[in-house]
Structure formats: structure tokens, C-alpha cells
Coordinates of C-alpha atoms in Angstrom, one line a residue:
M1 CA 8.2 202.2 -40.9
K2 CA 9.8 203.9 -43.8
P3 CA 7.6 204.7 -46.7
C4 CA 8.2 201.4 -48.3
N5 CA 5.4 199.6 -46.5
E6 CA 3.6 199.0 -49.7
F7 CA 6.7 197.2 -51.0
V8 CA 6.7 195.1 -47.8
A9 CA 3.1 194.0 -48.4
R10 CA 3.7 193.4 -52.0
L11 CA 6.8 191.4 -51.2
I12 CA 4.7 189.1 -49.0
L13 CA 2.3 188.6 -51.9
V14 CA 5.2 187.8 -54.3
L15 CA 6.3 185.2 -51.8
F16 CA 2.9 183.7 -51.7
F17 CA 2.6 183.8 -55.4
F18 CA 5.9 181.8 -55.7
I19 CA 4.5 179.2 -53.4
R20 CA 1.3 179.1 -55.4
M21 CA 3.2 178.5 -58.6
L22 CA 5.2 175.7 -57.0
V23 CA 2.1 173.7 -56.1
T24 CA -0.1 174.2 -59.2
G25 CA -2.5 171.4 -59.4
R26 CA -2.5 170.6 -55.7
E27 CA -6.1 170.3 -54.3
N28 CA -5.5 170.4 -50.6
V29 CA -5.3 173.7 -48.8
I30 CA -1.7 174.5 -47.8
R31 CA -1.2 176.1 -44.4
V32 CA 1.4 178.9 -44.3
D33 CA 2.4 180.0 -40.8
I34 CA 4.2 183.4 -40.7
A35 CA 6.1 184.6 -37.6
C36 CA 6.7 188.3 -37.3
P37 CA 9.1 189.0 -34.4
G38 CA 9.9 192.5 -33.3
Y39 CA 9.1 195.3 -30.8
I40 CA 6.1 197.6 -30.7
N41 CA 7.3 201.0 -29.5
I42 CA 7.1 203.4 -32.5
S43 CA 8.9 206.2 -30.6
I44 CA 12.2 204.2 -30.6
A45 CA 12.7 203.6 -34.3
Q46 CA 10.7 203.2 -37.5
S47 CA 11.4 199.5 -37.8
A48 CA 9.0 198.9 -34.9
L49 CA 5.9 196.7 -35.4
G50 CA 3.8 199.8 -34.6
Y51 CA 4.6 201.0 -38.1
N52 CA 5.0 197.7 -39.9
G53 CA 2.3 195.6 -38.3
P54 CA -0.7 197.0 -40.2
A55 CA 1.1 196.4 -43.5
F56 CA 1.8 192.8 -42.7
E57 CA -1.8 192.3 -41.5
A58 CA -3.2 193.9 -44.7
A59 CA -1.0 191.7 -46.9
V60 CA -2.1 188.5 -45.1
A61 CA -5.8 189.5 -45.4
E62 CA -5.3 190.3 -49.0
S63 CA -3.6 186.9 -49.7
N64 CA -6.3 184.9 -47.9
M65 CA -8.9 186.5 -50.0
R66 CA -7.0 186.1 -53.2
Y67 CA -5.9 182.5 -52.6
A68 CA -9.0 181.2 -50.8
G69 CA -9.2 177.4 -51.1
V70 CA -5.5 177.1 -51.9
F71 CA -3.7 178.7 -49.0
N72 CA -4.5 179.5 -45.4
F73 CA -2.2 182.2 -44.0
T74 CA -1.7 182.9 -40.3
L75 CA 0.3 185.7 -38.9
S76 CA 1.8 185.7 -35.4
F77 CA 3.5 188.8 -33.8
L78 CA 6.3 187.8 -31.5
T79 CA 6.9 190.5 -28.9
D80 CA 8.1 190.9 -25.3
D81 CA 7.6 194.4 -24.0
R82 CA 9.4 193.6 -20.8
R83 CA 12.7 192.5 -22.3
I84 CA 12.6 194.1 -25.8
R85 CA 12.5 197.9 -25.9
D86 CA 14.5 198.7 -29.0
G87 CA 16.4 197.2 -31.9
F88 CA 19.4 196.3 -29.8
D89 CA 17.3 194.4 -27.4
F90 CA 15.5 192.7 -30.2
T91 CA 18.7 191.5 -31.8
A92 CA 19.8 190.0 -28.6
E93 CA 16.5 188.3 -27.8
S94 CA 15.4 187.3 -31.4
L95 CA 16.9 183.8 -31.1
E96 CA 14.8 182.9 -28.1
L97 CA 11.7 184.5 -29.6
I98 CA 11.9 182.6 -32.8
T99 CA 12.9 179.3 -31.2
S100 CA 10.0 179.4 -28.8
W101 CA 7.6 180.1 -31.7
Y102 CA 8.9 177.3 -33.9
Y103 CA 8.8 174.6 -31.3
K104 CA 5.5 175.7 -29.8
R105 CA 3.9 175.8 -33.3
H106 CA 5.6 172.5 -34.2
E107 CA 3.7 170.9 -31.3
D108 CA 0.4 172.6 -32.1
L109 CA 0.5 172.1 -35.9
S110 CA 1.2 169.2 -38.2
D111 CA 4.5 168.8 -40.1
K112 CA 2.8 169.8 -43.3
V113 CA 3.0 173.5 -42.6
V114 CA 5.1 176.1 -44.5
R115 CA 6.8 178.2 -41.9
V116 CA 8.2 181.6 -42.9
I117 CA 9.7 184.4 -40.8
I118 CA 9.1 188.0 -41.9
T119 CA 10.4 190.7 -39.7
P120 CA 11.1 194.5 -39.9
G121 CA 13.8 194.2 -37.2
S122 CA 17.4 193.0 -37.3
I123 CA 17.5 189.5 -36.0
D124 CA 20.6 187.7 -34.8
G125 CA 21.4 186.4 -38.3
S126 CA 24.3 184.0 -37.5
N127 CA 22.6 182.1 -34.7
V128 CA 19.1 182.1 -36.1
Q129 CA 20.2 181.0 -39.6
Q130 CA 21.9 177.9 -38.1
L131 CA 18.6 176.8 -36.6
M132 CA 16.7 177.7 -39.8
A133 CA 19.1 175.4 -41.7
N134 CA 17.9 172.5 -39.6
W135 CA 14.2 173.6 -39.7
G136 CA 14.1 174.2 -43.5
T137 CA 12.7 177.7 -42.9
M138 CA 13.5 180.9 -44.6
A139 CA 13.3 184.5 -43.4
I140 CA 12.7 187.9 -45.0
L141 CA 14.0 191.1 -43.4
T142 CA 12.3 194.3 -44.5
S143 CA 14.5 196.8 -42.7
A144 CA 18.2 197.3 -41.9
S145 CA 20.0 194.0 -41.2
T146 CA 23.6 192.9 -40.5
K147 CA 25.5 190.3 -42.4
S148 CA 25.4 186.7 -41.2
N149 CA 28.7 184.9 -40.5
Y150 CA 27.1 181.5 -41.0
K151 CA 27.8 180.1 -44.4
L152 CA 25.2 178.0 -46.2
P153 CA 24.7 176.6 -49.7
A154 CA 22.1 179.3 -50.2
P155 CA 21.1 182.2 -47.9
L156 CA 18.1 181.5 -45.8
I157 CA 17.8 185.2 -44.7
L158 CA 16.9 187.6 -47.5
G159 CA 17.3 191.3 -47.0
F160 CA 14.7 193.4 -48.8
S161 CA 15.3 196.7 -47.1
F162 CA 16.3 199.9 -48.9
T163 CA 18.9 200.3 -46.1
T164 CA 20.5 196.8 -46.2
L165 CA 23.7 197.6 -44.4
G166 CA 26.2 195.3 -46.1
P167 CA 26.1 197.1 -49.5
I168 CA 26.3 200.5 -47.8
A169 CA 29.4 199.5 -46.0
V170 CA 30.9 198.2 -49.2
T171 CA 30.0 201.5 -50.9
F172 CA 32.1 203.4 -48.3
I173 CA 35.0 201.0 -48.8
D174 CA 34.9 201.5 -52.6
I175 CA 35.0 205.2 -52.2
L176 CA 38.0 205.0 -49.8
R177 CA 39.9 202.8 -52.2
M178 CA 39.1 205.0 -55.2
F179 CA 41.0 207.9 -53.6
N180 CA 43.5 205.9 -51.6
W181 CA 42.2 207.0 -48.3
T182 CA 43.5 204.3 -45.9
T183 CA 43.4 206.1 -42.5
V184 CA 39.8 206.6 -41.5
F185 CA 38.3 208.3 -38.4
L186 CA 34.9 206.8 -37.7
V187 CA 32.4 208.7 -35.5
T188 CA 29.1 207.2 -34.6
D189 CA 26.2 208.9 -32.8
Y190 CA 24.8 206.3 -30.4
G191 CA 22.2 208.7 -29.1
A192 CA 20.3 209.0 -32.3
S193 CA 16.9 207.3 -32.4
E194 CA 17.7 205.8 -35.8
G195 CA 19.5 202.6 -34.8
V196 CA 20.6 202.1 -38.4
F197 CA 23.7 204.3 -37.8
A198 CA 24.9 202.1 -34.9
Y199 CA 24.3 198.9 -37.0
L200 CA 26.0 200.4 -40.0
A201 CA 29.0 201.2 -37.9
V202 CA 29.2 197.6 -36.8
E203 CA 29.0 196.5 -40.4
F204 CA 31.7 198.9 -41.6
I205 CA 34.0 197.9 -38.8
Q206 CA 33.6 194.2 -39.7
A207 CA 34.1 194.9 -43.4
V208 CA 37.4 196.7 -42.6
A209 CA 38.5 193.8 -40.3
D210 CA 37.7 191.3 -43.1
I211 CA 39.7 193.2 -45.7
N212 CA 42.7 193.4 -43.4
A213 CA 42.5 189.7 -42.5
D214 CA 42.2 188.6 -46.1
A215 CA 45.2 190.7 -47.1
K216 CA 47.2 189.5 -44.0
R217 CA 48.3 193.1 -43.5
K218 CA 46.8 196.4 -42.5
L219 CA 45.3 197.9 -45.6
F220 CA 43.1 200.3 -43.6
T221 CA 43.8 202.0 -40.3
L222 CA 40.5 202.7 -38.4
H223 CA 40.1 205.0 -35.5
Q224 CA 36.7 204.6 -33.8
R225 CA 35.0 207.1 -31.6
R226 CA 31.5 207.4 -30.2
V227 CA 29.4 210.5 -29.4
T228 CA 26.0 210.5 -27.7
S229 CA 23.6 213.3 -28.6
G230 CA 21.3 212.4 -25.7
K231 CA 24.0 212.6 -23.0
P232 CA 24.0 215.3 -20.3
V233 CA 27.5 216.2 -21.5
P234 CA 27.0 218.9 -24.0
F235 CA 27.1 217.5 -27.5
Q236 CA 29.2 220.5 -28.6
A237 CA 32.0 219.6 -26.2
Q238 CA 32.0 216.0 -27.5
L239 CA 32.4 217.3 -31.0
I240 CA 35.3 219.5 -30.1
D241 CA 37.1 216.6 -28.4
V242 CA 36.5 214.4 -31.4
L243 CA 37.6 217.0 -34.0
T244 CA 40.8 217.8 -32.0
E245 CA 41.7 214.1 -32.0
F246 CA 40.7 213.8 -35.7
Q247 CA 43.1 216.6 -36.6
S248 CA 46.1 214.7 -35.2
T249 CA 45.3 211.2 -36.5
S250 CA 43.5 211.3 -39.9
R251 CA 42.2 213.5 -42.7
V252 CA 39.1 211.4 -43.6
M253 CA 36.1 211.2 -41.3
I254 CA 33.0 209.1 -41.6
F255 CA 30.2 210.5 -39.5
L256 CA 27.2 208.2 -38.9
G257 CA 24.4 210.2 -37.3
R258 CA 21.3 212.3 -38.1
G259 CA 21.4 215.3 -40.4
E260 CA 21.0 217.9 -37.7
F261 CA 24.0 216.6 -35.8
L262 CA 26.1 216.3 -39.0
R263 CA 25.4 220.0 -39.6
Q264 CA 26.5 220.8 -36.0
L265 CA 29.7 218.8 -36.6
L266 CA 30.5 220.7 -39.7
L267 CA 29.8 224.1 -38.1
T268 CA 32.2 223.2 -35.3
A269 CA 34.8 222.1 -37.8
H270 CA 34.4 225.4 -39.6
R271 CA 35.2 227.3 -36.4
L272 CA 38.3 225.2 -35.9
N273 CA 39.5 226.0 -39.5
M274 CA 39.0 222.3 -40.5
T275 CA 36.8 222.9 -43.6
T276 CA 39.5 224.4 -45.9
G277 CA 39.8 221.3 -48.2
D278 CA 42.5 219.3 -46.3
Y279 CA 39.8 217.3 -44.4
V280 CA 37.1 215.1 -45.9
Y281 CA 33.8 214.4 -44.2
L282 CA 31.8 211.4 -45.4
A283 CA 28.3 210.7 -44.2
Y284 CA 25.3 208.6 -45.0
E285 CA 21.7 209.7 -45.4
P286 CA 19.1 207.0 -45.0
T287 CA 16.0 206.8 -47.1
P288 CA 13.8 209.9 -46.7
V289 CA 11.8 209.5 -43.5
L290 CA 9.0 211.3 -41.8
R291 CA 11.4 213.0 -39.3
A292 CA 12.9 216.0 -41.1
E293 CA 15.7 216.3 -38.6
A294 CA 17.2 213.1 -40.0
N295 CA 17.7 214.6 -43.4
V296 CA 20.9 216.3 -44.4
T297 CA 20.7 220.0 -45.2
W298 CA 22.7 223.1 -44.6
Q299 CA 19.6 225.2 -44.5
K300 CA 17.9 225.7 -41.2
G301 CA 17.2 229.4 -40.9
D302 CA 19.0 229.8 -37.6
G303 CA 21.5 232.4 -38.6
D304 CA 24.2 229.9 -39.4
D305 CA 23.1 229.1 -42.9
V306 CA 25.9 231.1 -44.6
T307 CA 28.6 229.4 -42.5
A308 CA 26.9 226.0 -43.0
Q309 CA 27.0 226.6 -46.8
D310 CA 30.8 227.0 -46.7
A311 CA 31.3 224.1 -44.3
F312 CA 29.2 221.7 -46.4
R313 CA 31.6 222.1 -49.3
S314 CA 33.9 219.6 -47.4
L315 CA 31.1 217.1 -47.2
L316 CA 30.6 214.0 -49.4
L317 CA 27.2 212.4 -48.9
V318 CA 26.1 208.8 -49.7
H319 CA 22.5 208.2 -50.4
L320 CA 20.1 206.5 -52.8
H321 CA 20.0 207.4 -56.4
D322 CA 17.5 210.1 -57.1
S323 CA 15.2 207.8 -59.0
E324 CA 14.8 205.6 -55.9
R325 CA 14.4 208.6 -53.7
Q326 CA 11.7 210.1 -55.9
R327 CA 9.7 206.9 -55.9
L328 CA 9.8 206.9 -52.1
Q329 CA 8.7 210.5 -51.9
S330 CA 5.8 210.1 -54.3
P331 CA 2.3 211.1 -53.2
K332 CA 1.2 207.5 -53.2
V333 CA 3.9 206.5 -50.8
T334 CA 3.3 209.5 -48.6
A335 CA -0.3 208.7 -48.3
L336 CA 0.5 205.1 -47.5
A337 CA 3.0 206.2 -44.8
E338 CA 0.3 208.4 -43.2
W339 CA -2.1 205.4 -43.3
V340 CA 0.4 203.3 -41.4
R341 CA 1.1 206.0 -38.9
Q342 CA -2.6 206.4 -38.1
R343 CA -3.4 202.7 -38.4
S344 CA -6.5 203.7 -40.3
R345 CA -8.7 201.4 -42.3
E346 CA -8.1 203.0 -45.6
E347 CA -7.7 200.8 -48.6
F348 CA -4.3 199.2 -48.9
N349 CA -3.5 199.0 -52.7
V350 CA -1.2 196.0 -53.3
T351 CA -0.5 194.6 -56.7
V352 CA 1.7 191.6 -57.7
S353 CA 3.7 192.1 -60.8
A354 CA 6.0 189.2 -61.7
N355 CA 7.7 188.0 -64.8
Q356 CA 5.5 185.2 -66.2
T357 CA 8.5 183.4 -67.7
V358 CA 10.2 183.2 -64.3
L359 CA 7.0 181.9 -62.7
N360 CA 6.6 179.2 -65.4
E361 CA 10.3 178.2 -64.9
S362 CA 9.7 177.9 -61.1
R363 CA 6.6 175.8 -61.7
H364 CA 8.4 173.3 -63.9
R365 CA 11.5 173.0 -61.9
H366 CA 10.1 172.5 -58.4
G367 CA 7.6 170.0 -57.0
T368 CA 5.3 170.1 -54.1
A369 CA 7.9 168.8 -51.6
S370 CA 10.0 171.8 -52.2
L371 CA 7.5 173.9 -50.4
Y372 CA 8.9 172.8 -47.1
D373 CA 12.5 173.4 -48.0
G374 CA 13.7 176.9 -47.2
F375 CA 16.7 176.6 -49.5
T376 CA 14.4 176.1 -52.5
L377 CA 12.2 179.0 -51.6
S378 CA 15.2 181.3 -51.0
R379 CA 16.9 180.4 -54.3
A380 CA 13.8 181.5 -56.2
F381 CA 14.7 185.1 -55.2
L382 CA 18.4 185.1 -56.0
N383 CA 19.9 187.2 -58.9
R384 CA 16.5 188.3 -60.0
S385 CA 14.6 191.5 -60.4
F386 CA 10.9 191.9 -59.5
P387 CA 9.0 194.8 -61.2
G388 CA 6.6 196.7 -59.0
D389 CA 4.6 199.8 -58.6
L390 CA 7.2 201.8 -56.7
S391 CA 10.5 200.4 -58.0
D392 CA 12.2 197.3 -59.3
V393 CA 13.6 195.0 -56.7
F394 CA 16.9 193.2 -57.4
I395 CA 18.1 190.5 -55.1
D396 CA 21.8 189.5 -55.6
Q397 CA 23.4 186.1 -55.0
S398 CA 23.8 186.7 -51.3
G399 CA 20.1 187.3 -50.8
T400 CA 20.6 191.0 -50.4
R401 CA 18.5 193.7 -52.1
R402 CA 20.8 195.9 -54.1
V403 CA 20.0 199.5 -55.1
E404 CA 22.1 202.1 -56.8
Y405 CA 23.8 204.6 -54.5
V406 CA 25.4 207.9 -55.4
L407 CA 28.1 210.1 -53.8
V408 CA 27.1 213.8 -53.9
Y409 CA 28.7 217.1 -53.0
F410 CA 27.3 220.6 -52.4
D411 CA 28.4 222.8 -55.3
A412 CA 29.2 226.4 -54.3
Y413 CA 28.7 227.5 -57.9
R414 CA 25.2 226.0 -58.2
N415 CA 23.5 227.6 -55.1
H416 CA 25.0 224.9 -52.9
R417 CA 22.7 222.3 -54.3
R418 CA 23.6 218.6 -54.3
Q419 CA 25.5 217.4 -57.4
V420 CA 26.2 213.7 -58.2
F421 CA 29.9 213.1 -58.2
L422 CA 30.0 209.2 -58.3
R423 CA 27.2 206.8 -59.2
Q424 CA 26.9 203.0 -58.9
V425 CA 25.9 201.1 -62.0
K426 CA 23.8 198.0 -61.5
G427 CA 24.9 196.5 -64.8
E428 CA 28.5 196.6 -63.8
N429 CA 28.2 194.9 -60.4
F430 CA 27.4 198.2 -58.7
T431 CA 30.9 199.7 -59.3
M432 CA 31.3 203.4 -58.8
H433 CA 31.7 205.7 -61.8
I434 CA 32.6 209.3 -62.0
V435 CA 29.7 211.4 -63.2
E436 CA 31.3 214.9 -63.1
K437 CA 34.4 216.7 -61.8
I438 CA 34.5 218.0 -58.3
A439 CA 37.9 219.7 -58.3
D440 CA 36.6 223.2 -59.1
S441 CA 34.1 223.2 -56.3
W442 CA 36.2 221.6 -53.7
P443 CA 37.7 224.0 -51.1
G444 CA 41.4 224.4 -51.2
S445 CA 43.8 223.8 -54.1
Q446 CA 44.1 220.0 -54.2
W447 CA 41.6 217.2 -55.1
P448 CA 41.6 214.6 -53.8
P449 CA 43.0 215.6 -50.4
R450 CA 46.0 213.5 -49.3
N451 CA 45.5 210.6 -47.0
E452 CA 48.3 212.0 -44.9
P453 CA 49.9 215.4 -45.1
L454 CA 53.5 215.6 -46.4
C455 CA 54.7 216.7 -43.0
G456 CA 52.6 214.1 -41.2
Y457 CA 49.5 214.5 -39.1
R458 CA 51.4 216.4 -36.4
N459 CA 54.1 218.0 -38.6
E460 CA 56.5 215.6 -37.2
K461 CA 58.3 214.3 -40.3
P462 CA 62.0 215.3 -40.6
T463 CA 61.8 216.2 -44.2
C464 CA 59.7 219.2 -43.3
L465 CA 62.4 220.6 -41.1
K466 CA 64.9 221.3 -43.9
G467 CA 65.0 225.0 -45.0
N468 CA 63.1 226.1 -42.0
S469 CA 65.6 227.8 -39.6
F470 CA 63.0 228.4 -36.9
L471 CA 61.9 224.8 -36.9
Q472 CA 65.5 223.7 -36.9
I473 CA 66.3 225.9 -33.9
V474 CA 63.2 224.7 -32.1
S475 CA 64.1 221.1 -32.9
L476 CA 67.8 221.5 -31.7
A477 CA 66.7 223.2 -28.6
T478 CA 64.2 220.5 -27.9
A479 CA 66.8 217.8 -28.5
A480 CA 69.3 219.6 -26.2
A481 CA 66.7 219.9 -23.5
V482 CA 65.8 216.3 -23.9
V483 CA 69.5 215.3 -23.5
V484 CA 70.0 217.5 -20.4
L485 CA 66.8 216.1 -18.9
C486 CA 68.0 212.6 -19.6
V487 CA 71.3 213.3 -17.8
I488 CA 69.5 214.8 -14.8
C489 CA 67.2 211.9 -14.7
L490 CA 70.1 209.4 -14.8
A491 CA 71.9 211.2 -12.0
V492 CA 68.8 211.3 -9.9
H493 CA 68.2 207.6 -10.6
R494 CA 71.7 206.6 -9.5
W495 CA 71.4 208.7 -6.3
M496 CA 68.1 207.1 -5.5
Q497 CA 69.5 203.7 -6.1
A498 CA 72.4 204.4 -3.7
M499 CA 70.0 205.7 -1.0
R500 CA 67.8 202.7 -1.4
L501 CA 70.8 200.4 -1.0
L502 CA 71.9 202.2 2.1
H503 CA 68.5 201.9 3.5
L504 CA 68.4 198.2 2.9
L505 CA 71.9 197.7 4.7
W506 CA 70.9 199.5 7.9
W507 CA 72.2 196.5 10.0
S508 CA 75.8 196.8 8.6
L509 CA 78.6 197.9 11.0
D510 CA 81.8 199.8 10.2
L511 CA 84.8 197.5 10.0
S512 CA 86.7 199.6 12.5
L513 CA 84.1 198.7 15.1
L514 CA 84.9 195.0 14.6
V515 CA 88.7 195.4 15.4
I516 CA 89.8 194.2 19.0
E517 CA 92.9 195.9 20.5
E518 CA 95.8 193.5 20.7
R519 CA 97.6 193.1 24.1
R520 CA 100.8 191.3 24.7
P521 CA 100.2 188.3 27.1
L522 CA 103.7 188.6 28.5
R523 CA 103.1 192.0 30.0
R524 CA 100.2 190.5 31.9
V525 CA 102.4 187.6 33.0
Q526 CA 105.1 190.0 34.1
S527 CA 102.6 191.9 36.3
I528 CA 101.5 188.7 37.9
I529 CA 105.1 187.5 38.5
Q530 CA 106.0 190.8 40.0
R531 CA 103.1 190.7 42.4
V532 CA 103.9 187.1 43.4
G533 CA 107.6 188.0 43.9
T534 CA 106.8 190.9 46.1
F535 CA 104.5 188.7 48.1
A536 CA 107.2 186.0 48.4
R537 CA 109.9 188.5 49.6
C538 CA 107.6 189.7 52.2
L539 CA 106.8 186.3 53.3
G540 CA 110.5 185.2 53.2
S541 CA 111.6 188.1 55.3
R542 CA 109.3 187.0 58.0
V543 CA 110.1 183.4 58.0
E544 CA 113.8 184.0 57.2
L545 CA 114.0 181.5 54.3
D546 CA 116.8 181.5 51.8
H547 CA 115.2 182.2 48.5
S548 CA 118.3 181.9 46.3
A549 CA 118.2 178.1 46.3
T550 CA 114.5 177.7 45.7
R551 CA 113.0 176.9 42.3
F552 CA 110.6 179.7 42.5
A553 CA 113.4 182.2 42.9
L554 CA 115.1 180.9 39.8
M555 CA 111.9 181.3 37.8
V556 CA 111.6 184.9 38.9
Q557 CA 115.1 185.6 38.0
K558 CA 114.7 184.2 34.5
S559 CA 111.6 186.3 34.0
N560 CA 113.3 189.5 35.0
S561 CA 116.3 188.8 32.8
G562 CA 113.9 188.6 29.8
Y563 CA 113.0 192.3 30.2

């Protein structure tokens, strides 16, 4: 788990303290059943129960001692090592895990039990929240979570993580709008062990889709590409392909991946002459974690540091405000993180610090029956700040923890150290404000870079051809070649059509073959008559008949006279 485990434990105590104030004066012991779904394997991600479980157990033990005789807290870990191996599996299976827990505990326990879900993982918010609305149960998420699409009078899922993804996605949107960058190239590393990058990509994509849908037109054009740092295909080859496509489609890239891979991307872009100021690279750095490779830095000591310094000038990095980062890197938090890692039995220092006025207000407004209403419990957290040892916790109207983010750049004139360019202001609804100018340090001659070059992404716009004789000649030659090619293609097409028609009419005969030679019937009759006459003369000479008076002789004479 990230070094905010003390906050997680303190959060549970704050919740219990709220419940305690709601039932002041009640004598019977109230049973609070807490479900903690998740996965155990700590090698996958730091939202695993292997990191967070000890903090939850310590908080429950502390609460049972502190509120003995008033509450009886029980904690149930909901896991399934066979089906749930990482955060993606957990999101898909969380509905079944939580449903099985609720109905099984409903049979085993009486109705007078306060049921709460507290999990470090990202549950299926939309589907689970629909069931929670019927059960009257609320949930608290202590690590990255996605936005629920299920609308309720009050949110039943509260996000208390430093890395709540919705506000981070909104931060990127605000930056894009501020500089009129509307064509975005999103690259996400799905091979990184920190699943927060994949979930953040989903959140950002959904935010862009919602904006376009609400406007009923395409305000943002988004190109999405995936890379996988763990694939057999060399990561360097993947980066070259991505950058080549980026060059012809956009000028603004958002890269979601670990710091070491971001550095590799920028070094590759530098070799391709894509860090000269015309291209902008935006990235997000999660809260400082124990794995140094996840942090963003140009300095690695591998011989490429000088090149990386120059390449990092084109980078704009989103991360927590320094005040929040410093709290998380304090010796106290570092020691606590080590305790969680080793699952040692060292003392777990947890304090509850709450505003007494707020608690009195809750005590007077709500009765005992409200304990079993998740909406009442969740509303007690909305639009409020909770002071604590590490940092103040502010929960907005949507049930999401909000912290101030900054946008930093690496200043070449200040030893390439991070300098805050934009900062969110809590008192102004977390809007971005310019802290200092970046134009002098930005590579190239123009800040901010244009969303699209004047000549287009591929130098294809006609306006750029004027005054350039070489381009004009090339364009005319290309146009002529296209015309000639079209003519040839048309001729070939016509010939192929004719051949095809001829092939289909193989059975057709020439008309001359169908003509029958005409013969005159009279000539044939004449031949027959002549033969008959000859035969008659021969016969007559033998029998000595007088042919002149016979009818047959008359017929022969008429026939001969006709010719």
C-alpha cells in the first residue's frame, strides 16, 4: 500500500467516531460488520491486501479497545486467490464477492448490524452501488477508483485515496482547455505493474466522451494507443511506432506509465527530433511509492542523462502539490510503510482529530435509526475537511477526496529542476492558476505550441504551397501523375469489362452462321419434270403411243415454255 496506511487506519476510526456520536446515550452494544474485499498478492500492485490488511486489522483492534462496551467491530477479508489475481480481476469479481458476503452475513447475523465495506481495491462501482442502495450500506475506497455511473441522492461509495482517478482526469481536461489543445494522442502502458495508469486511461477516455456527448459535437479528438512494457516485442520498437504515428496525427501526447518508461519515450522522441518545442508530452506521477522506478526523473546515471535533460524540457508533469508530497515522504510515514511491508508488530500510532462542532451537529441532527442508513452515514462526510496528523482530508459533494495538483516543468536555467507552472486552488473549486511563466524555458520559439501546425500534421494544407516553387512543381507533377494513372485505370477497367462480357456470352453464334442459302423451288421442279419427260419418251417410243394428245405432254410443254 502507499505510505498513507496511517491515514487509512485513522479514516476507519473517524468513521467509527461518527457512528459513536450518532448513538450517544444508547446502552446496548452496537455490532459493526466490516467487509474488506480485495486480493492478496503484493507483487502485483500496492493496493493488495498484503499491504493494507495489517492497517485495517490494527484500526479495528484499536477501535474495539477504545469503544469497548459501545461497539463490537468485526473485520472479514473477502478474497479468492483462484479467480482474483490482480486489480482487473478484482473489479470484475467484486460484485459477486460483496453479494455473497452480504447475504451470508445477513443469514448469520440479526438485522441490527451496521454493515460497512472498506476496500483498498477498485470495485465495480456502478453495479455494487445499485445493490448498496437497496441494502442501506456505504463503502469507502482507500486507493484508486473509477467513477460510478449510477446516480443516487447521495453517493454511497466514498473515495479517500490520494489517487482518486476522477479528479486527475479532470485536471488533464482543464490543462487541455486552458491551452486550446483539442487533438490528443493518449498512450497507456498496460504492462506496468501499477494498474492505476490503466484505470486512469479509462477514466480519461470516459471524461472526453462525456464532454463530447454533452456538447453534441466533437470538442476533443482522441487517438488511443497501447504499449506493453512486458511484451516480448522490444519496447523501443513499440515507442518508435507510436511516435511515428503521433507525428502525423497530433502535437499533444498524454503518456500514462511508469517514470522509467516515460524517460525512455522522451529519449526516443529526442532521437527523432520531436523534442524541439512543437510537441508537448503530458504525464502523471502517482504519489511517491517505494518503487523508485515509478518516479519521474531524467537522472539515471546511464550515460543518457545529458540527452534526457534536453528531452525533459518538452515534458509537463502532473502530480500532487509539494505540501502533500512532503507529508507522504515524512520519516513517520516512511517508518509506517516499512512496518506494513514487513507486517511487524510495531506500535501503530493512530489518532482521531475531528472538529467538535461538526460532531455535535451530527449528534443533534441524527438519531439511532440513521445508523443503519448508508445515505445518512455517507452524507456526514460530504463537503467537509478532516484534520489529521499527515494532512487535511477534504471530501467533495460527490464523495471524492480532493487534493491540490500542480503542473510542473523542468527548467533548463535552474539545473533542470522541477518548477511549478500551474497550481490548483482548493478555495476556488480546484481551478488551475498560473504560478510563473514557462515561455523562456520552453524549447523552440512559441509557447504554447499550436494544437495543429499551420500546414497541417502532414504539411498537406494548400496554403503552405504558395510561394514555394519546389512544392508547387511536386504538387503539379503529383496531380498529373494521378490524372494519367486514373486514365490508365479507366481504360483497363473498360477492357476488363469487355473481356468479362465476352466470357459470359460464350454460347453466342455469329449471325452469318444462322443464314440458310435460298434455293428456287422451280429449278428443282424443272429437274424432276425433265427426268419424268425423258422417261416418258423412252417409254412411248417402245409402246408407240402418241404423246401429243395426252395431258401429260401438255403439262411438259407448258413447263418448258416457261423457261
